[in-house]
Short mmCIF file of C-alpha atoms and ligand atoms in Angstrom, two decimals:
data_model
loop_
_atom_site.label_atom_id
_atom_site.label_comp_id
_atom_site.label_asym_id
_atom_site.label_seq_id
_atom_site.Cartn_x
_atom_site.Cartn_y
_atom_site.Cartn_z
CA UNK A 1 122.09 153.25 84.21
CA UNK A 2 118.88 153.35 82.02
CA UNK A 3 115.68 156.28 82.60
CA UNK A 4 114.83 157.63 85.86
CA UNK A 5 110.55 156.95 86.60
CA UNK A 6 109.51 157.96 88.51
CA UNK A 7 106.80 155.44 90.31
CA UNK A 8 104.98 154.89 93.53
CA UNK A 9 108.59 152.70 95.81
CA UNK A 10 110.79 155.20 94.06
CA UNK A 11 108.31 158.56 95.63
CA UNK A 12 108.54 156.45 99.00
CA UNK A 13 111.40 155.03 98.54
CA UNK A 14 113.16 159.00 98.15
CA UNK A 15 111.09 160.87 100.45
CA UNK A 16 113.98 161.17 103.65
CA UNK A 17 116.45 160.26 101.71
CA UNK A 18 118.84 161.51 99.26
CA UNK A 19 117.48 163.26 95.49
CA UNK A 20 120.04 159.79 94.16
CA UNK A 21 118.42 157.53 95.82
CA UNK A 22 115.18 158.40 93.17
CA UNK A 23 117.84 157.26 89.99
CA UNK A 24 117.71 153.70 90.27
CA UNK A 25 117.32 153.47 87.35
CA UNK A 26 115.94 150.20 85.64
CA UNK A 27 115.40 148.38 88.92
CA UNK A 28 112.02 151.70 89.40
CA UNK A 29 109.65 148.85 88.04
CA UNK A 30 110.96 146.10 90.13
CA UNK A 31 108.84 144.66 92.53
CA UNK A 32 108.05 146.27 96.47
CA UNK A 33 110.48 143.61 98.20
CA UNK A 34 106.83 141.27 100.64
CA UNK A 35 108.11 141.79 104.00
CA UNK A 36 108.85 138.21 105.30
CA UNK A 37 105.50 136.63 107.33
CA UNK A 38 105.83 135.79 111.28
CA UNK A 39 107.33 132.54 111.76
CA UNK A 40 104.25 129.42 112.48
CA UNK A 41 103.71 129.84 116.27
CA UNK A 42 104.81 126.57 118.13
CA UNK A 43 101.57 123.70 119.21
CA UNK A 44 104.42 122.30 121.67
CA UNK A 45 105.09 125.43 123.40
CA UNK A 46 102.59 126.44 125.01
CA UNK A 47 101.96 130.76 124.68
CA UNK A 48 103.47 131.60 128.76
CA UNK A 49 100.25 132.35 130.55
CA UNK A 50 99.70 135.49 132.36
CA UNK A 51 101.36 134.21 135.54
CA UNK A 52 104.52 133.73 134.07
CA UNK A 53 104.12 136.94 132.22
CA UNK A 54 103.68 139.35 136.23
CA UNK A 55 106.23 137.51 137.09
CA UNK A 56 109.21 137.30 134.40
CA UNK A 57 108.69 141.24 133.50
CA UNK A 58 111.28 142.17 134.71
CA UNK A 59 113.65 139.92 134.07
CA UNK A 60 112.32 140.11 129.86
CA UNK A 61 113.68 144.10 130.46
CA UNK A 62 116.72 143.39 132.41
CA UNK A 63 118.16 141.15 129.14
CA UNK A 64 121.93 140.95 130.49
CA UNK A 65 122.99 139.36 133.86
CA UNK A 66 126.46 138.22 136.55
CA UNK A 67 125.93 134.47 136.61
CA UNK A 68 128.53 133.41 139.26
CA UNK A 69 129.94 130.39 140.14
CA UNK A 70 131.76 130.03 143.73
CA UNK A 71 132.37 127.58 145.95
CA UNK A 72 135.37 124.83 147.43
CA UNK A 73 136.13 124.92 143.59
CA UNK A 74 136.45 128.40 143.91
CA UNK A 75 139.76 127.46 146.71
CA UNK A 76 141.29 125.02 143.98
CA UNK A 77 141.78 126.26 141.03
CA UNK A 78 140.69 124.19 138.25
CA UNK A 79 137.44 123.86 136.81
CA UNK A 80 134.14 123.63 138.96
CA UNK A 81 134.04 119.76 137.65
CA UNK A 82 137.58 119.05 139.49
CA UNK A 83 136.30 116.80 142.36
CA UNK A 84 134.49 114.40 140.03
CA UNK A 85 136.81 114.83 136.27
CA UNK A 86 139.86 114.65 139.20
CA UNK A 87 138.10 111.65 141.20
CA UNK A 88 139.81 113.63 144.26
CA UNK A 89 138.79 111.77 147.38
CA UNK A 90 136.84 113.19 150.09
CA UNK A 91 139.94 113.31 152.73
CA UNK A 92 141.61 115.73 150.27
CA UNK A 93 138.15 117.59 148.87
CA UNK A 94 137.38 118.16 153.05
CA UNK A 95 140.35 119.86 153.64
CA UNK A 96 139.97 121.85 150.89
CA UNK A 97 137.01 123.29 152.99
CA UNK A 98 138.25 124.17 155.41
CA UNK A 99 140.66 126.18 153.56
CA UNK A 100 138.34 128.42 151.39
CA UNK A 101 138.60 131.38 153.39
CA UNK A 102 137.22 134.64 150.91
CA UNK A 103 137.58 137.38 152.20
CA UNK A 104 134.55 139.61 153.67
CA UNK A 105 132.27 140.98 151.56
CA UNK A 106 133.82 139.47 147.62
CA UNK A 107 130.92 140.06 146.32
CA UNK A 108 130.70 143.54 147.07
CA UNK A 109 132.57 143.69 143.63
CA UNK A 110 131.07 141.33 142.30
CA UNK A 111 127.50 143.78 142.53
CA UNK A 112 129.31 147.00 141.47
CA UNK A 113 131.21 144.81 138.36
CA UNK A 114 127.78 143.56 137.04
CA UNK A 115 125.97 146.97 137.83
CA UNK A 116 128.83 148.68 135.45
CA UNK A 117 128.48 146.05 132.93
CA UNK A 118 124.70 147.00 132.85
CA UNK A 119 123.43 144.18 133.95
CA UNK A 120 120.48 144.30 136.00
CA UNK A 121 120.94 140.32 138.01
CA UNK A 122 122.76 138.47 139.58
CA UNK A 123 122.30 134.10 139.78
CA UNK A 124 125.25 133.12 142.18
CA UNK A 125 125.14 129.46 142.81
CA UNK A 126 124.26 128.53 146.23
CA UNK A 127 125.30 124.93 145.98
CA UNK A 128 127.50 123.32 142.82
CA UNK A 129 128.04 119.85 142.16
CA UNK A 130 130.33 119.55 145.15
CA UNK A 131 127.56 119.61 147.47
CA UNK A 132 128.70 123.04 149.80
CA UNK A 133 126.52 125.31 150.93
CA UNK A 134 127.29 128.45 150.84
CA UNK A 135 124.98 129.65 153.43
CA UNK A 136 124.35 129.23 157.37
CA UNK A 137 122.39 126.18 156.97
CA UNK A 138 120.69 124.03 159.67
CA UNK A 139 121.12 121.01 157.83
CA UNK A 140 124.01 119.89 157.47
CA UNK A 141 127.86 120.38 159.13
CA UNK A 142 129.37 121.50 154.60
CA UNK A 143 129.00 124.27 154.85
CA UNK A 144 129.90 127.98 154.13
CA UNK A 145 129.08 128.91 158.22
CA UNK A 146 130.93 125.17 159.51
CA UNK A 147 133.66 125.25 156.62
CA UNK A 148 136.81 127.14 156.70
CA UNK A 149 134.57 130.99 155.68
CA UNK A 150 132.51 130.75 159.79
CA UNK A 151 130.09 132.60 158.05
CA UNK A 152 126.79 133.01 155.26
CA UNK A 153 128.44 133.60 151.92
CA UNK A 154 125.07 133.59 150.87
CA UNK A 155 124.29 136.65 153.18
CA UNK A 156 126.64 138.71 152.28
CA UNK A 157 126.09 138.34 148.45
CA UNK A 158 122.22 139.57 148.96
CA UNK A 159 122.81 142.06 150.47
CA UNK A 160 125.44 143.38 148.29
CA UNK A 161 123.51 142.14 144.85
CA UNK A 162 121.39 144.32 147.00
CA UNK A 163 122.98 147.63 147.66
CA UNK A 164 123.27 148.29 143.66
CA UNK A 165 120.22 147.65 143.07
CA UNK A 166 120.09 144.21 140.87
CA UNK A 167 117.67 141.70 141.59
CA UNK A 168 118.57 138.45 143.28
CA UNK A 169 119.14 134.39 141.68
CA UNK A 170 120.10 131.17 142.77
CA UNK A 171 121.57 128.80 141.59
CA UNK A 172 120.38 125.26 143.02
CA UNK A 173 122.29 122.28 141.77
CA UNK A 174 120.26 118.66 142.77
CA UNK A 175 122.92 116.87 141.48
CA UNK A 176 125.41 116.19 144.92
CA UNK A 177 129.06 114.38 144.65
CA UNK A 178 129.50 115.21 148.97
CA UNK A 179 126.54 114.15 149.56
CA UNK A 180 125.65 110.45 150.73
CA UNK A 181 122.42 109.87 149.32
CA UNK A 182 123.84 111.35 146.51
CA UNK A 183 123.99 108.80 144.56
CA UNK A 184 122.95 106.19 146.27
CA UNK A 185 118.83 107.89 145.92
CA UNK A 186 118.61 105.93 142.64
CA UNK A 187 118.38 102.77 143.12
CA UNK A 188 117.21 102.87 146.93
CA UNK A 189 113.40 104.29 148.27
CA UNK A 190 115.36 104.31 151.54
CA UNK A 191 118.66 107.09 150.58
CA UNK A 192 115.72 108.55 148.04
CA UNK A 193 113.02 109.52 150.87
CA UNK A 194 115.92 111.03 152.71
CA UNK A 195 117.64 112.93 150.38
CA UNK A 196 114.67 114.44 148.81
CA UNK A 197 113.60 115.84 152.11
CA UNK A 198 117.42 116.51 153.01
CA UNK A 199 116.98 119.04 149.30
CA UNK A 200 113.64 120.37 149.77
CA UNK A 201 114.70 122.15 153.43
CA UNK A 202 117.59 123.50 151.62
CA UNK A 203 115.54 125.38 148.88
CA UNK A 204 113.64 125.83 151.91
CA UNK A 205 115.62 127.72 154.07
CA UNK A 206 117.18 128.94 150.63
CA UNK A 207 113.50 130.38 150.13
CA UNK A 208 113.28 131.81 153.89
CA UNK A 209 115.50 133.50 154.99
CA UNK A 210 116.86 135.50 152.40
CA UNK A 211 113.72 137.87 152.28
CA UNK A 212 112.74 138.22 148.28
CA UNK A 213 114.36 136.41 146.00
CA UNK A 214 114.06 135.98 142.07
CA UNK A 215 115.14 133.38 140.57
CA UNK A 216 115.82 130.01 141.96
CA UNK A 217 118.53 128.74 139.15
CA UNK A 218 118.39 125.15 139.04
CA UNK A 219 120.97 122.66 138.02
CA UNK A 220 122.26 119.22 137.00
CA UNK A 221 118.53 116.61 137.75
CA UNK A 222 120.61 113.44 137.78
CA UNK A 223 120.31 110.49 138.81
CA UNK A 224 116.67 111.45 139.58
CA UNK A 225 113.49 112.57 136.80
CA UNK A 226 110.81 115.09 138.31
CA UNK A 227 108.79 112.06 139.98
CA UNK A 228 111.61 110.70 141.50
CA UNK A 229 112.84 114.24 143.00
CA UNK A 230 109.17 115.08 143.31
CA UNK A 231 109.32 117.99 141.61
CA UNK A 232 105.80 119.75 141.30
CA UNK A 233 105.65 119.35 145.57
CA UNK A 234 108.96 121.27 145.23
CA UNK A 235 107.58 123.82 142.80
CA UNK A 236 104.15 124.14 144.81
CA UNK A 237 106.44 125.15 148.18
CA UNK A 238 108.53 127.27 146.30
CA UNK A 239 106.06 129.38 145.31
CA UNK A 240 104.46 129.26 148.10
CA UNK A 241 107.31 130.61 149.46
CA UNK A 242 108.39 132.86 146.74
CA UNK A 243 105.08 133.92 145.12
CA UNK A 244 107.13 136.12 143.11
CA UNK A 245 109.43 134.53 141.48
CA UNK A 246 110.23 133.07 138.15
CA UNK A 247 112.75 128.81 138.39
CA UNK A 248 114.38 127.05 135.23
CA UNK A 249 113.54 124.09 133.73
CA UNK A 250 116.43 122.72 134.77
CA UNK A 251 114.77 120.56 137.84
CA UNK A 252 112.51 118.75 135.28
CA UNK A 253 109.97 120.56 134.65
CA UNK A 254 109.90 122.97 132.28
CA UNK A 255 109.14 125.57 134.64
CA UNK A 256 109.07 129.73 133.33
CA UNK A 257 111.77 130.25 131.17
CA UNK A 258 115.19 127.64 129.11
CA UNK A 259 118.64 127.77 129.38
CA UNK A 260 120.45 127.68 126.53
CA UNK A 261 124.26 126.58 127.18
CA UNK A 262 127.36 128.07 125.63
CA UNK A 263 124.54 128.45 122.91
CA UNK A 264 122.36 131.19 121.53
CA UNK A 265 119.50 129.09 120.52
CA UNK A 266 115.88 130.87 120.26
CA UNK A 267 112.62 129.03 121.24
CA UNK A 268 110.30 128.82 119.27
CA UNK A 269 106.80 130.52 120.24
CA UNK A 270 107.50 132.94 122.44
CA UNK A 271 108.79 130.76 125.17
CA UNK A 272 111.44 132.70 126.95
CA UNK A 273 115.09 131.82 127.34
CA UNK A 274 117.76 132.73 129.06
CA UNK A 275 122.29 132.02 127.19
CA UNK A 276 124.31 131.23 129.75
CA UNK A 277 128.70 131.27 129.07
CA UNK A 278 131.63 131.35 130.59
CA UNK A 279 133.49 133.99 129.46
CA UNK A 280 136.45 131.37 129.69
CA UNK A 281 136.41 128.11 129.04
CA UNK A 282 135.14 127.73 132.48
CA UNK A 283 133.00 127.86 134.36
CA UNK A 284 134.50 128.39 138.62
CA UNK A 285 137.34 129.65 138.54
CA UNK A 286 140.68 127.99 137.48
CA UNK A 287 143.94 129.77 137.22
CA UNK A 288 145.32 128.59 133.90
CA UNK A 289 141.81 129.64 130.96
CA UNK A 290 143.94 132.04 129.64
CA UNK A 291 140.82 131.38 126.49
CA UNK A 292 139.33 134.54 127.38
CA UNK A 293 136.68 136.59 124.98
CA UNK A 294 136.94 139.85 123.19
CA UNK A 295 134.67 142.67 124.66
CA UNK A 296 133.24 143.08 121.90
CA UNK A 297 132.18 138.96 121.42
CA UNK A 298 130.66 139.65 124.52
CA UNK A 299 128.79 142.40 123.27
CA UNK A 300 127.60 140.74 120.22
CA UNK A 301 126.56 137.23 122.50
CA UNK A 302 124.79 140.24 123.83
CA UNK A 303 122.98 142.04 120.84
CA UNK A 304 123.05 138.18 119.30
CA UNK A 305 120.25 136.88 122.74
CA UNK A 306 118.80 140.99 121.95
CA UNK A 307 117.45 140.64 118.15
CA UNK A 308 115.98 136.90 119.38
CA UNK A 309 113.94 137.69 122.17
CA UNK A 310 116.06 135.95 125.31
CA UNK A 311 118.15 137.25 128.17
CA UNK A 312 121.96 136.66 128.18
CA UNK A 313 123.42 135.40 132.22
CA UNK A 314 127.08 136.00 131.59
CA UNK A 315 129.56 134.66 134.19
CA UNK A 316 132.41 134.81 136.56
CA UNK A 317 134.54 132.90 138.65
CA UNK A 318 135.77 134.62 140.98
CA UNK A 319 138.91 133.06 142.71
CA UNK A 320 138.68 131.72 146.67
CA UNK A 321 139.78 134.44 148.40
CA UNK A 322 136.67 136.69 147.07
CA UNK A 323 138.83 137.71 143.62
CA UNK A 324 137.54 138.44 140.57
CA UNK A 325 140.62 137.13 137.56
CA UNK A 326 141.69 140.97 135.85
CA UNK A 327 140.83 140.20 132.58
CA UNK A 328 137.04 138.90 134.05
CA UNK A 329 136.93 142.66 134.83
CA UNK A 330 138.83 144.41 132.40
CA UNK A 331 136.02 142.42 129.94
CA UNK A 332 133.55 143.54 132.26
CA UNK A 333 134.69 146.58 132.40
CA UNK A 334 134.53 147.98 128.61
CA UNK A 335 130.93 145.77 128.45
CA UNK A 336 129.46 149.19 130.74
CA UNK A 337 131.45 151.53 128.98
CA UNK A 338 129.35 150.26 126.20
CA UNK A 339 126.71 149.74 128.25
CA UNK A 340 126.39 153.53 129.48
CA UNK A 341 125.64 154.78 125.49
CA UNK A 342 124.74 151.90 123.24
CA UNK A 343 122.53 150.25 126.40
CA UNK A 344 118.68 150.99 125.31
CA UNK A 345 119.19 149.26 121.38
CA UNK A 346 119.34 146.36 124.29
CA UNK A 347 117.10 147.79 127.11
CA UNK A 348 114.28 148.63 124.97
CA UNK A 349 114.71 145.89 121.59
CA UNK A 350 111.38 144.76 120.17
CA UNK A 351 112.03 140.81 118.94
CA UNK A 352 114.14 141.71 115.30
CA UNK A 353 114.07 139.58 111.77
CA UNK A 354 116.69 141.98 110.30
CA UNK A 355 120.00 139.40 110.69
CA UNK A 356 121.73 139.44 106.78
CA UNK A 357 124.85 140.53 107.45
CA UNK A 358 128.72 140.19 107.11
CA UNK A 359 130.15 142.97 109.96
CA UNK A 360 127.31 143.79 111.96
CA UNK A 361 123.90 142.46 113.93
CA UNK A 362 121.05 144.30 114.34
CA UNK A 363 118.90 145.29 117.62
CA UNK A 364 115.67 146.87 116.70
CA UNK A 365 113.21 148.90 119.05
CA UNK A 366 110.01 149.46 117.32
CA UNK A 367 110.37 151.65 113.80
CA UNK A 368 114.41 151.81 114.10
CA UNK A 369 116.60 150.08 113.40
CA UNK A 370 119.94 149.65 114.94
CA UNK A 371 122.59 148.91 113.43
CA UNK A 372 125.95 147.12 115.21
CA UNK A 373 128.77 147.95 113.31
CA UNK A 374 131.45 146.04 114.51
CA UNK A 375 133.93 144.71 112.13
CA UNK A 376 134.69 148.45 110.82
CA UNK A 377 134.70 148.32 107.00
CA UNK A 378 135.45 151.97 106.46
CA UNK A 379 133.52 155.37 104.24
CA UNK A 380 130.59 153.14 103.76
CA UNK A 381 128.32 150.28 104.74
CA UNK A 382 125.54 148.94 103.10
CA UNK A 383 121.83 147.05 104.32
CA UNK A 384 120.94 144.42 101.58
CA UNK A 385 117.23 143.21 101.16
CA UNK A 386 115.53 145.71 103.98
CA UNK A 387 111.87 146.44 102.72
CA UNK A 388 111.17 149.31 105.49
CA UNK A 389 111.43 153.29 103.97
CA UNK A 390 114.36 154.86 106.28
CA UNK A 391 113.23 157.22 107.75
CA UNK A 392 116.94 159.07 108.66
CA UNK A 393 119.69 158.16 109.58
CA UNK A 394 122.24 158.35 112.99
CA UNK A 395 125.30 157.97 114.76
CA UNK A 396 123.96 156.49 118.16
CA UNK A 397 126.57 157.59 120.49
CA UNK A 398 127.44 160.74 119.04
CA UNK A 399 123.30 161.60 117.32
CA UNK A 400 124.95 162.82 114.01
CA UNK A 401 123.91 162.16 110.82
CA UNK A 402 124.56 160.00 108.39
CA UNK A 403 124.05 160.17 104.51
CA UNK A 404 122.32 157.60 103.03
CA UNK A 405 120.75 156.11 99.53
CA UNK A 406 117.89 153.74 99.44
CA UNK A 407 116.58 151.73 96.63
CA UNK A 408 114.82 148.66 95.75
CA UNK A 409 118.13 146.99 96.86
CA UNK A 410 120.00 147.82 99.81
CA UNK A 411 119.78 151.31 101.85
CA UNK A 412 123.21 152.48 101.65
CA UNK A 413 125.17 154.64 104.24
CA UNK A 414 128.14 156.75 102.40
CA UNK A 415 130.11 159.29 104.13
CA UNK A 416 131.41 157.42 106.30
CA UNK A 417 134.98 158.19 108.76
CA UNK A 418 138.44 155.26 107.59
CA UNK A 419 138.88 155.06 111.51
CA UNK A 420 135.49 153.27 113.44
CA UNK A 421 133.57 156.34 115.94
CA UNK A 422 133.07 154.07 118.78
CA UNK A 423 134.64 150.70 120.60
CA UNK A 424 134.17 148.21 119.68
CA UNK A 425 131.06 148.15 118.46
CA UNK A 426 130.06 151.11 116.33
CA UNK A 427 125.72 152.08 116.66
CA UNK A 428 123.67 153.69 113.79
CA UNK A 429 120.52 153.63 113.81
CA UNK A 430 118.19 154.40 110.72
CA UNK A 431 114.72 155.17 111.91
CA UNK A 432 112.06 153.50 109.26
CA UNK A 433 108.31 154.38 108.34
CA UNK A 434 107.47 150.87 109.63
CA UNK A 435 108.99 147.56 111.07
CA UNK A 436 112.23 147.00 109.83
CA UNK A 437 112.10 143.33 107.90
CA UNK A 438 114.68 142.38 105.75
CA UNK A 439 113.87 140.25 102.38
CA UNK A 440 117.66 138.78 101.44
CA UNK A 441 115.64 136.40 98.72
CA UNK A 442 114.12 138.98 97.20
CA UNK A 443 117.88 140.88 96.54
CA UNK A 444 119.15 137.40 95.57
CA UNK A 445 116.30 136.93 92.74
CA UNK A 446 114.97 140.15 91.43
CA UNK A 447 118.67 142.11 91.56
CA UNK A 448 120.11 143.00 87.79
CA UNK A 449 122.59 140.73 86.55
CA UNK A 450 122.94 142.29 83.72
CA UNK A 451 124.75 146.22 83.66
C1 GLC B 1 126.84 122.20 132.99
C2 GLC B 1 127.78 122.36 134.48
C3 GLC B 1 128.31 123.40 135.54
C4 GLC B 1 127.77 125.07 136.02
C5 GLC B 1 126.40 124.78 134.63
C6 GLC B 1 126.21 126.17 133.61
O1 GLC B 1 125.71 121.87 133.68
O2 GLC B 1 128.00 120.83 135.13
O3 GLC B 1 129.65 123.15 135.82
O4 GLC B 1 127.71 125.41 137.08
O5 GLC B 1 126.86 124.25 133.09
O6 GLC B 1 125.39 126.42 132.77
#
């Protein structure tokens, strides 16, 4: 180690950290890591309008929602696409619709679980690709009130979500494998007109009969385009009925937010986005699918979403009787326990630039960086290339301070327990003097290669 020299950078880094942090010797003259410049705005993605900002406000704070896939396919238990991927004859599927009879108010348990997990909104399939309407529709007999359930499942869901103080979302599949015009509409203008009127009519029912609805979540627009669906006219009706609603982008219009599926990819230019994901590999109940994600994976995904400014919509697929698979309950309960003490790092998160680590991920609120350690290495952890000065560091859960040193290349946190203090992820808060950013290129280029 070379002679200790005090320069402005050393002074800066030393304050608040232990004196050992000043002993950076040979590195003392190294340039201060430059703060990385923000990404340029994307000209293809216009910034949100004032009305979008107003309608989207609650959703940006909510961060975490529950997706529920529930329908006749839940009764069958082989994934929500079974009707098509097994080419089930119509008479057999209609029989399933007669047998489908969930226990009354099953949705109460879904809503309680969502709340316990720290979720703030729910989005349930009102009609999936199978074409079955989960409500009491005047426009079709193929609906819950007139088939097996004998009652309005959408009503039960809406009441259950509201009872837990959760926002209410409706998923709606434009594609329809049951309606006689559902495929014919692609090349028969009379069929298209009938099917578009049916579709607009169903959406009108959903947005008229259940009070204030917070999210309309369209899915699969096959076989028509925006012109074919008359999406602009549909949209006008939607906002006339529900002026505060937010809508996704799956009706071939941009809508208010994008919907990356089974992956986490941020949108450019500040456009809102929500990653939707399954807990195993199926949206609708699939009895044999045991490929469950762990609570650690779910929390890491949630962290990644909010770090990059997105929301996380996580699915459950209840059985036909309305019960939630035990594995989903277990994982979401663990997630909720973690959220009880770490939730503030999620709900209050700002865009967070630091991301390079092999055993941790990061979120940020103002000048505080949260280091979420998912693979606890024991004794010490380090962050490379942090450009802000750390003023104090502590375990988020216990508020117990942790020892650290900082030089031009890293923040080194020492004296940690051998085993992770929290499960499944331990969060260390680092209060900085400015917005925490990371520049690992600086480290690669400048860290001395000789001792
Ligand atoms: C896909 C699937 C559908 C599922 C949806 C959720 O579009 O076709 O089954 O409901 O993803 O995003």
